[in-house]
XYZ file of C-alpha atoms in Angstrom:
666
model
C -19.379 35.847 -54.593
C -19.027 36.209 -58.345
C -16.543 33.378 -58.352
C -18.818 30.892 -56.789
C -20.564 28.445 -59.134
C -24.073 29.419 -60.269
C -25.544 26.113 -58.894
C -24.197 26.764 -55.487
C -25.601 30.385 -55.582
C -28.924 29.020 -56.496
C -28.774 26.584 -53.562
C -27.949 29.478 -51.343
C -30.899 31.473 -52.661
C -33.207 28.539 -52.072
C -31.911 28.159 -48.393
C -32.299 31.945 -47.877
C -35.649 32.105 -49.430
C -34.513 34.621 -52.071
C -36.251 32.699 -54.969
C -39.769 33.462 -53.632
C -39.251 37.238 -53.704
C -36.179 38.237 -55.746
C -37.411 41.692 -56.523
C -37.852 42.618 -52.883
C -34.045 42.085 -51.987
C -31.355 44.450 -52.737
C -28.214 42.784 -54.363
C -26.027 43.718 -51.489
C -28.459 42.088 -48.964
C -28.421 38.943 -51.096
C -24.610 38.999 -51.176
C -24.621 39.596 -47.330
C -26.988 36.723 -46.638
C -24.833 34.417 -48.961
C -21.632 35.370 -47.060
C -23.259 34.686 -43.719
C -24.550 31.386 -44.712
C -21.281 30.305 -46.361
C -19.398 31.216 -43.291
C -21.945 29.398 -41.060
C -21.595 26.258 -43.191
C -17.905 26.388 -43.215
C -17.669 26.915 -39.480
C -20.108 24.161 -38.872
C -18.254 21.763 -41.111
C -14.948 22.560 -39.462
C -16.542 22.130 -35.980
C -17.838 18.641 -36.968
C -14.352 17.700 -38.206
C -12.700 18.678 -35.016
C -15.294 16.993 -32.987
C -14.765 13.833 -34.847
C -11.086 14.087 -34.487
C -11.476 14.878 -30.850
C -13.607 11.872 -30.177
C -11.267 9.622 -32.002
C -8.287 11.050 -29.976
C -9.968 10.534 -26.655
C -11.100 7.143 -27.526
C -7.663 6.168 -28.631
C -6.179 7.755 -25.457
C -8.356 5.534 -23.267
C -7.697 2.496 -25.470
C -3.932 2.906 -25.287
C -4.174 3.385 -21.428
C -6.030 0.121 -21.100
C -3.851 -1.616 -23.471
C -0.657 -0.517 -21.582
C -2.158 -1.814 -18.423
C -3.228 -5.017 -20.068
C 0.294 -5.513 -21.402
C 1.859 -4.958 -18.076
C -0.363 -7.384 -16.237
C 1.485 -10.556 -15.540
C 0.435 -13.849 -16.987
C -0.790 -16.718 -14.720
C 2.460 -18.552 -14.545
C 4.137 -15.301 -13.304
C 1.313 -14.664 -10.925
C 1.860 -18.122 -9.313
C 5.521 -17.445 -8.834
C 4.837 -14.191 -6.953
C 8.319 -13.073 -6.398
C 7.395 -9.708 -4.993
C 4.639 -7.140 -5.027
C 4.367 -4.536 -7.829
C 3.206 -2.078 -5.195
C 6.906 -2.240 -4.045
C 8.662 1.140 -4.426
C 12.279 1.357 -5.866
C 14.312 -0.965 -3.799
C 17.914 0.199 -3.381
C 19.820 3.339 -3.936
C 21.269 3.477 -7.407
C 18.336 1.738 -9.064
C 15.901 3.604 -11.385
C 13.023 5.247 -9.488
C 10.587 5.245 -12.406
C 7.060 4.285 -11.596
C 7.004 0.670 -10.531
C 3.316 0.418 -10.627
C 3.167 0.481 -14.381
C 6.619 -0.429 -15.707
C 8.099 -3.377 -14.073
C 6.799 -6.895 -13.529
C 7.478 -9.243 -10.543
C 10.960 -9.945 -11.489
C 12.010 -6.494 -12.507
C 11.983 -7.295 -16.373
C 10.217 -4.860 -18.748
C 6.847 -6.120 -19.890
C 6.976 -4.667 -23.294
C 8.770 -7.743 -24.650
C 6.018 -10.144 -23.204
C 4.383 -11.551 -26.291
C 1.487 -13.070 -24.303
C 0.731 -9.636 -22.848
C 1.117 -8.105 -26.334
C -1.469 -10.614 -27.672
C -3.831 -9.651 -24.777
C -3.299 -5.993 -25.470
C -4.157 -6.591 -29.165
C -7.255 -8.393 -28.190
C -8.230 -5.619 -25.856
C -7.566 -3.016 -28.492
C -9.904 -4.750 -31.019
C -12.543 -4.948 -28.354
C -12.290 -1.329 -27.295
C -12.420 0.041 -30.777
C -16.002 -1.153 -31.103
C -18.305 1.480 -29.526
C -20.656 0.455 -26.836
C -23.954 2.220 -26.656
C -25.195 3.771 -23.500
C -27.358 1.390 -21.537
C -29.824 3.984 -20.316
C -30.412 7.743 -20.619
C -29.743 8.441 -16.958
C -27.147 10.193 -14.792
C -25.503 6.904 -14.114
C -25.269 5.775 -17.598
C -21.905 3.857 -18.198
C -21.069 4.297 -21.758
C -17.361 4.019 -22.617
C -17.831 6.538 -25.544
C -17.471 10.195 -24.790
C -20.018 12.722 -25.755
C -19.264 15.704 -28.046
C -19.100 18.267 -25.149
C -16.832 15.953 -23.243
C -14.514 15.504 -26.193
C -14.157 19.196 -26.727
C -13.279 19.779 -23.296
C -10.878 16.795 -22.913
C -8.763 17.298 -26.026
C -6.500 20.151 -24.720
C -5.924 18.380 -21.450
C -5.060 15.093 -23.055
C -2.314 16.776 -25.038
C -0.612 18.401 -22.022
C 2.624 17.084 -20.455
C 1.713 18.373 -16.962
C 5.166 19.625 -15.986
C 4.039 22.552 -13.967
C 1.725 23.178 -11.046
C -0.840 24.955 -13.248
C -1.011 21.881 -15.543
C -1.496 19.571 -12.542
C -4.393 21.804 -11.303
C -5.962 21.946 -14.755
C -6.190 18.098 -14.938
C -8.576 18.203 -12.090
C -10.935 20.525 -13.869
C -11.461 18.623 -17.047
C -14.669 16.869 -17.752
C -14.561 13.393 -16.249
C -14.310 10.233 -18.363
C -17.256 7.937 -18.424
C -16.108 4.748 -16.822
C -16.203 1.648 -19.123
C -18.162 -0.515 -16.712
C -21.717 -1.094 -15.606
C -22.758 -1.592 -11.973
C -24.178 -5.037 -11.845
C -24.579 -5.631 -8.127
C -26.027 -3.279 -5.517
C -28.014 -5.750 -3.256
C -26.731 -7.558 -0.224
C -25.191 -10.967 -0.763
C -26.629 -13.440 1.800
C -26.743 -17.247 1.615
C -25.688 -17.260 -1.975
C -28.253 -14.778 -3.320
C -28.406 -11.106 -4.003
C -31.296 -9.729 -1.903
C -32.668 -6.473 -0.717
C -32.173 -5.149 2.755
C -34.830 -6.095 5.174
C -35.873 -2.490 5.699
C -35.864 -1.826 1.808
C -33.480 1.109 2.458
C -30.755 2.031 0.028
C -28.043 4.528 0.195
C -25.948 6.362 -2.516
C -22.378 5.526 -3.441
C -20.804 8.572 -4.918
C -18.253 9.281 -7.646
C -15.624 11.285 -5.840
C -14.647 12.856 -9.074
C -17.833 14.726 -9.311
C -19.881 13.935 -6.113
C -22.483 12.531 -8.438
C -24.287 9.304 -7.422
C -22.975 6.131 -9.184
C -25.727 3.777 -7.814
C -27.982 3.221 -4.898
C -26.880 0.218 -2.684
C -28.953 -1.860 -0.248
C -28.460 -0.535 3.265
C -28.069 -3.390 5.638
C -28.636 -3.135 9.404
C -28.873 -5.333 12.466
C -31.639 -7.543 10.917
C -29.626 -8.137 7.717
C -26.596 -9.041 9.952
C -28.753 -11.471 11.910
C -29.644 -13.075 8.430
C -26.077 -13.161 7.274
C -24.723 -14.668 10.514
C -27.491 -17.328 10.489
C -26.568 -18.255 6.951
C -22.865 -18.381 7.827
C -23.656 -20.522 10.803
C -25.691 -23.090 8.931
C -22.898 -23.106 6.229
C -20.307 -23.926 8.846
C -22.286 -26.224 11.175
C -24.113 -28.248 8.490
C -22.680 -27.286 5.121
C -19.976 -28.897 3.012
C -17.223 -26.236 3.235
C -15.479 -27.228 6.512
C -15.995 -30.965 5.643
C -14.482 -30.715 2.091
C -11.013 -31.987 1.816
C -8.422 -29.118 2.177
C -7.355 -29.833 -1.403
C -10.847 -29.253 -2.760
C -11.038 -25.830 -0.842
C -7.703 -25.083 -2.453
C -9.146 -25.674 -5.865
C -12.104 -23.416 -5.271
C -9.849 -20.614 -4.291
C -7.534 -21.077 -7.361
C -10.719 -21.024 -9.640
C -11.580 -17.693 -7.873
C -8.285 -16.279 -8.693
C -8.613 -17.386 -12.311
C -11.970 -15.460 -12.510
C -10.484 -12.321 -10.877
C -8.004 -12.283 -13.811
C -10.644 -12.944 -16.300
C -12.706 -9.944 -15.100
C -9.713 -7.761 -14.266
C -10.573 -4.794 -16.503
C -14.073 -4.611 -15.197
C -13.057 -4.941 -11.540
C -10.287 -2.274 -11.875
C -12.656 0.210 -13.403
C -15.379 -0.410 -10.833
C -12.735 0.163 -8.061
C -11.394 3.304 -9.628
C -14.893 4.677 -10.148
C -15.997 4.097 -6.610
C -12.836 4.938 -4.738
C -11.080 7.596 -6.902
C -7.800 5.747 -7.003
C -6.074 5.820 -10.371
C -6.799 3.137 -13.144
C -3.043 2.569 -13.440
C -3.001 1.705 -9.794
C -6.147 -0.578 -9.769
C -5.555 -2.293 -13.013
C -1.716 -2.453 -12.964
C -1.323 -3.411 -9.280
C -4.269 -4.024 -7.016
C -6.314 -6.489 -9.081
C -3.281 -8.685 -10.039
C -2.451 -8.541 -6.200
C -5.902 -9.834 -5.240
C -5.334 -12.887 -7.548
C -1.865 -13.398 -6.112
C -3.148 -13.326 -2.563
C -5.902 -15.853 -3.197
C -3.497 -18.201 -4.798
C -1.295 -17.786 -1.993
C -3.907 -18.784 0.608
C -5.180 -21.648 -1.716
C -1.766 -23.023 -1.348
C -2.116 -22.935 2.436
C -5.381 -24.718 2.503
C -3.960 -28.326 2.521
C -0.841 -27.302 4.451
C -2.433 -26.451 7.810
C -1.023 -29.301 10.063
C -1.467 -30.288 13.598
C 1.273 -31.664 15.954
C 1.947 -34.783 17.928
C 3.955 -33.809 21.033
C 5.677 -35.911 23.594
C 4.285 -36.136 27.209
C 6.036 -36.903 30.545
C 4.128 -40.125 30.912
C 2.362 -42.679 28.978
C 0.059 -40.395 26.946
C -0.501 -39.682 23.331
C -0.920 -35.979 22.673
C -2.311 -34.527 19.429
C -2.528 -30.739 18.826
C -5.275 -29.936 16.297
C -5.815 -26.631 14.358
C -9.409 -26.333 13.771
C -11.384 -23.651 11.828
C -12.714 -21.047 14.324
C -16.274 -20.972 12.949
C -17.994 -17.746 11.733
C -15.724 -14.792 11.156
C -17.026 -11.376 11.077
C -14.969 -8.928 8.944
C -15.160 -5.107 8.438
C -13.065 -3.631 5.666
C -12.124 -0.030 4.999
C -12.784 2.262 2.039
C -9.159 3.007 1.056
C -8.272 -0.509 -0.194
C -11.521 -2.389 -0.488
C -10.323 -4.990 -2.843
C -6.992 -5.787 -1.089
C -8.593 -5.877 2.296
C -11.187 -8.221 0.957
C -8.299 -10.691 -0.039
C -6.335 -10.172 3.127
C -9.237 -11.067 5.248
C -11.405 -13.441 3.160
C -8.476 -15.456 1.865
C -7.043 -16.928 5.109
C -10.558 -17.239 6.637
C -11.771 -19.568 3.776
C -8.439 -21.354 3.448
C -8.835 -22.495 7.186
C -12.462 -23.708 6.426
C -14.401 -20.850 8.099
C -17.543 -19.067 7.086
C -17.568 -15.263 6.655
C -19.958 -12.266 7.129
C -18.240 -9.272 5.612
C -19.201 -5.674 6.048
C -18.120 -3.216 3.341
C -17.343 0.414 3.919
C -20.323 2.548 2.933
C -18.148 4.711 0.705
C -16.875 1.775 -1.434
C -19.410 -1.204 -1.575
C -19.241 -2.111 -5.221
C -16.153 -4.196 -5.827
C -16.718 -6.583 -2.836
C -20.252 -7.268 -4.134
C -18.834 -8.055 -7.572
C -16.076 -10.361 -6.396
C -18.404 -12.157 -4.158
C -20.417 -13.218 -7.212
C -17.115 -14.597 -8.644
C -16.450 -16.587 -5.581
C -19.880 -18.184 -5.923
C -19.191 -18.922 -9.596
C -15.913 -20.631 -8.490
C -17.846 -23.138 -6.610
C -18.084 -21.570 -3.027
C -21.041 -23.195 -1.214
C -23.954 -20.952 -0.435
C -23.738 -19.190 2.948
C -19.988 -19.554 3.291
C -19.506 -15.867 2.218
C -21.967 -13.181 3.002
C -21.484 -9.465 2.101
C -23.485 -6.770 3.862
C -23.274 -3.103 2.875
C -24.163 -0.563 5.384
C -22.963 1.918 8.066
C -20.769 1.487 11.131
C -23.256 2.538 13.870
C -25.824 -0.022 12.505
C -24.397 -2.870 10.569
C -20.880 -2.532 11.837
C -21.994 -2.451 15.485
C -24.384 -5.298 15.035
C -21.632 -7.564 13.565
C -19.051 -6.589 16.246
C -21.474 -7.386 19.131
C -23.167 -10.446 17.579
C -23.231 -13.491 19.727
C -23.192 -15.731 16.825
C -19.941 -14.499 15.635
C -16.811 -16.371 16.757
C -14.060 -14.195 15.369
C -13.781 -10.491 14.389
C -11.401 -8.642 12.093
C -11.324 -5.007 11.538
C -9.340 -2.558 9.520
C -9.768 1.076 9.980
C -9.146 4.135 12.265
C -7.854 3.635 15.708
C -10.852 5.359 17.315
C -13.256 3.044 15.569
C -11.041 0.107 16.460
C -11.513 0.777 20.110
C -15.275 0.691 19.777
C -15.086 -2.521 17.830
C -12.827 -4.113 20.533
C -15.239 -2.920 23.274
C -18.296 -4.317 21.554
C -16.621 -7.681 20.929
C -15.624 -7.866 24.636
C -19.114 -6.829 25.908
C -20.752 -9.555 23.859
C -19.198 -13.002 23.713
C -15.494 -12.007 24.207
C -14.752 -12.915 20.694
C -11.052 -12.653 19.626
C -10.355 -9.491 17.596
C -7.747 -8.721 14.987
C -7.167 -4.979 14.401
C -5.205 -3.202 11.674
C -5.481 0.503 12.629
C -3.964 3.785 12.022
C -0.445 5.161 11.784
C 1.968 8.017 11.734
C 4.907 6.341 10.191
C 8.340 7.980 10.066
C 10.322 7.995 6.805
C 13.962 8.709 7.776
C 16.405 10.263 5.360
C 20.027 9.897 6.676
C 22.898 12.223 5.994
C 24.479 9.704 3.333
C 21.374 9.475 1.301
C 21.170 10.273 -2.446
C 18.796 13.235 -2.104
C 17.163 12.852 -5.415
C 16.231 9.241 -4.856
C 15.315 9.939 -1.245
C 12.881 12.697 -2.417
C 11.211 10.383 -4.877
C 10.768 7.517 -2.548
C 9.596 9.912 0.294
C 7.065 11.382 -2.095
C 5.677 7.988 -3.093
C 5.575 6.857 0.527
C 3.335 9.691 1.401
C 1.280 10.567 -1.641
C 0.531 6.991 -2.742
C -3.283 6.294 -2.987
C -3.903 10.047 -2.567
C -2.221 9.831 0.947
C -4.997 7.611 2.107
C -2.822 4.876 3.352
C -2.479 3.700 7.027
C 1.191 3.109 6.601
C 1.984 6.359 4.722
C 5.340 7.805 5.552
C 3.641 10.885 6.969
C 6.539 12.104 9.116
C 9.552 12.750 6.894
C 12.617 13.079 9.133
C 15.496 14.472 7.096
C 18.940 14.885 8.495
C 20.126 18.481 8.942
C 23.002 18.323 6.562
C 20.649 17.511 3.473
C 17.450 19.255 4.933
C 17.399 22.405 2.822
C 18.209 20.472 -0.499
C 15.559 17.977 0.350
C 12.901 20.537 1.045
C 13.492 22.300 -2.301
C 13.401 19.172 -4.321
C 10.422 17.770 -2.429
C 8.656 20.897 -3.253
C 9.551 20.684 -6.891
C 8.282 17.097 -7.031
C 5.008 17.907 -5.385
C 4.324 20.758 -7.853
C 4.971 18.349 -10.795
C 2.527 15.664 -9.373
C -0.381 15.246 -11.783
C -3.739 15.571 -10.174
C -6.768 14.643 -12.255
C -9.306 12.150 -13.404
C -8.066 8.853 -12.266
C -9.164 7.225 -15.515
C -6.839 9.415 -17.531
C -3.397 8.026 -18.514
C -0.529 9.724 -16.694
C -2.557 10.953 -13.609
C -0.754 10.324 -10.435
C -3.344 11.445 -7.989
C -7.123 11.252 -7.987
C -9.731 12.759 -5.655
C -10.085 12.072 -1.936
C -12.696 9.544 -0.998
C -15.566 11.933 -0.067
C -16.440 15.456 1.137
C -15.928 14.593 4.745
C -12.372 13.419 4.300
C -11.794 16.307 1.868
C -12.782 18.863 4.489
C -10.915 16.992 7.266
C -7.620 17.213 5.240
C -8.002 20.966 4.498
C -8.545 21.529 8.228
C -5.255 19.825 8.938
C -3.644 22.060 6.307
C -4.945 25.210 8.030
C -3.773 23.747 11.398
C -0.223 23.425 10.043
C -0.224 27.035 8.787
C -1.604 28.200 12.032
C 0.913 26.237 14.125
C 3.781 27.979 12.292
C 4.902 25.245 9.743
C 6.107 26.668 6.382
C 3.802 25.797 3.560
C 6.040 25.292 0.585
C 3.578 23.650 -1.861
C -0.135 23.179 -2.321
C -2.490 23.709 0.617
C -5.852 24.112 -1.291
C -8.262 22.222 -3.297
C -7.318 21.297 -6.884
C -9.935 22.499 -9.410
C -13.586 23.393 -8.647
C -15.284 19.969 -8.972
C -15.005 16.829 -6.912
C -12.753 16.078 -3.975
C -9.255 16.900 -5.387
C -6.482 18.480 -3.185
C -3.343 19.812 -4.268
C -0.177 17.875 -3.147
C 0.828 19.701 -0.083
C 4.307 19.934 1.504
C 5.161 21.545 4.896
C 8.668 22.282 6.120
C 9.897 23.379 9.540
C 7.568 20.982 11.153
C 7.900 20.431 14.926
C 6.915 17.400 16.885
C 4.118 19.104 18.913
C 2.243 20.204 15.848
C -0.974 18.462 15.009
C 0.167 17.607 11.559
C 3.154 15.693 13.090
C 1.041 13.917 15.665
C -2.271 12.943 14.037
C -3.152 10.773 11.106
C -4.132 13.017 8.341
C -4.978 10.389 5.733
C -4.347 12.732 2.747
C -1.719 14.204 0.473
C 0.075 16.287 3.039
C 3.924 15.774 3.691
C 5.430 16.990 6.858
C 9.276 17.392 6.804
C 10.978 17.417 10.125
C 14.716 18.050 10.757
C 16.982 15.808 12.996
C 20.623 15.736 13.903
C 21.571 12.176 15.270
C 20.396 8.585 15.052
C 19.554 8.532 18.743
C 17.371 11.641 18.383
C 15.419 10.403 15.441
C 14.756 7.046 17.137
C 13.534 8.745 20.210
C 11.225 11.149 18.251
C 9.988 8.387 15.922
C 9.021 6.236 18.852
C 7.268 8.971 20.615
C 4.107 8.430 18.699
C 1.208 6.463 20.003
C 1.339 4.669 16.636
C 3.676 1.895 15.533
C 2.574 0.534 12.163
C 5.520 1.068 9.818
C 8.766 3.007 9.116
C 10.976 3.685 6.227
C 14.839 4.229 6.478
C 16.907 5.553 3.454
C 20.674 5.211 3.954
C 23.773 3.610 2.277
C 25.289 2.503 5.684
C 24.520 -1.028 6.801
C 25.130 -0.214 10.440
C 22.685 2.613 10.437
C 20.125 0.482 8.770
C 20.523 -2.295 11.257
C 20.513 0.063 14.225
C 17.146 1.856 13.130
C 15.468 -1.383 11.979
C 15.876 -2.754 15.481
C 15.217 0.263 17.446
C 11.992 1.551 15.793
C 8.878 0.144 17.486
C 6.946 -0.626 14.480
C 5.442 -3.689 12.708
C 7.278 -3.128 9.347
C 10.573 -1.366 8.429
C 11.264 -0.865 4.855
C 15.006 -0.219 4.125
C 15.608 1.667 0.966
C 12.118 0.899 -0.307
C 8.545 1.419 0.911
C 5.149 -0.264 0.670
C 6.307 -3.687 -0.293
C 3.218 -5.928 0.317
C 4.199 -9.408 -0.743
C 1.617 -12.036 0.114
C 3.911 -13.887 2.629
C 5.056 -10.706 4.568
C 3.047 -10.267 7.722
C 1.640 -6.793 8.289
C 0.453 -5.147 11.584
C 1.368 -2.692 14.249
C 2.666 -1.926 17.552
C 0.927 0.054 20.102
C -2.365 1.693 19.018
C -1.688 0.722 15.402
C -3.410 -2.660 15.980
C -3.524 -6.179 17.378
C -2.282 -9.294 15.407
C -0.933 -9.673 12.062
C -2.425 -10.020 8.494
C -0.951 -11.742 5.361
C 1.563 -14.517 5.385
C 1.382 -17.552 7.563
C 0.676 -15.494 10.563
C -2.796 -14.504 9.315
C -3.757 -18.224 9.513
C -3.460 -18.070 13.339
C -6.406 -15.576 13.465
C -8.844 -18.087 12.053
C -7.811 -21.221 13.767
C -8.493 -22.793 17.248
C -5.781 -24.841 18.911
C -7.066 -28.069 20.422
C -5.143 -30.565 22.549
C -6.314 -34.197 22.504
C -4.824 -36.470 25.183
C -5.266 -40.209 25.401
C -3.460 -42.904 27.517
C -1.042 -45.382 26.025
C -0.635 -48.843 27.470
C 2.408 -50.983 26.851
C 3.926 -48.339 24.682
C 7.015 -49.414 22.654
C 8.280 -45.887 22.963
C 7.193 -42.441 24.457
């Protein structure tokens, strides 16, 4: 201590209280106290420096993630061209299978050179560098700035490369990032206003990363459905929407698409928070697709034509396509935004009014975009959004006598109930998009590395919570063993963690019920004799994260090969011939989709025509262009969504016949 300046020692003595009673302290005790305090001050200073650097690093990590996503979003002219969906997975063998959700735009060009996107990213960076204070000191505070404890926990994980299974598991145990968004709308949207439920009840919507409550949302029931249907009926029977020119309806939908893009960051963060899907997926893919779908249907609004058909006598015959009236729509929790666009877009383009029930797990994004539709100029009552539960609000909408048309996306079991309720009430027509157990077929001539990557994405995309997931991976016996080993290695490398973090591939499952259901299926696979080669357990100790799971030696009679798991569980089955794999693929009660991976054109054509499914993806998977119809055979649904085919769901066909006298021609 002798080398320290006298002034510094004096300050230490003052802090230690030695100046008041110097004679009572032994010199060694003073030296000891000085050493302790100096050490304490040095450690405290170092800790503050580390904390400051940690906060800066985490903030920069979030900023750069958002900037990359902003830079990769397409500009408005590219959106209108809509050449293909950025959800599309690696098209042909020989092409690079890097992540298409974040690296390629609609035409396959790299977005890094897009100057407009760079300017947008620069603007985003300048905004994100300015800290936003927390709005309220509560458990649902939505500050984008991380606290000290969070920064200390996050720094090690943010530096990891996640090349091993242990790293992937560690990602799910880190402190969750505070979402950079506020929850603005939690009430029901009826007749152009946000209102409380008639009962005054609310229910919690939960963050699947932590199982903590994000917000409490108004709980609609049959009385609220009555209010919403009445508003929609007035809007259709008396309001301006079906009486507008088709071109004016088109312009409203185009303005809505513009507003979606203007609020893209907020919508994406809200969707990620409420559903657990990654921010790279919502911001880089889903929100742009919603805008694209709405522009697609806006384009259809003034192109819905009737016909004039010849008759066998002196009659003039017109065939009119009229809006059907009030459409009831029930959307699922796995793709709330996209299903909103798939259903609301064609219904509004045709001139209908809508009552939409959200899933109780994910009500927030639909309420937010409903406010944007009103801002775009949609008349009051044309769109009504009711949050609530299936047995109450869902059942009331399905059986309502004032609803002219019903559309439902969800499980096959619930779809049967919806269909029965519709039939028992006013026999309203129903469109159903239901479950699946889709085969993904890898032929003997496949490039195994590419096939493994594509099969991996076909199954694990969206945490495996996808109705058309390639959940039965059929692999030819000549490449089976190699495929299994590489599928295992790919699953172990999959990064599971906070969906707001850059580089994370898999977030949590939607809720505790789904989490437990998936783990029961995993146990069933083990019990039935399948070989568990990867995963099989929860990831981390908090939230609803599940390890990417792979089973080999799966047989057709096993539960995991027959039932829809709706989770990150890949079942790999062996086959020998084309005839065999066709027979086994078609043996399922489902028929939603299929994937085929082969170099041979004859094999591709044979399988594409033989598989009893609504969509076949050849050397690609999950291509969801706005113009491509989507729906299933058998118990996977009734009718088609997207494309021109979806317009049929929301139109009535009317024949008008009148006599012709002294006709110049017939």
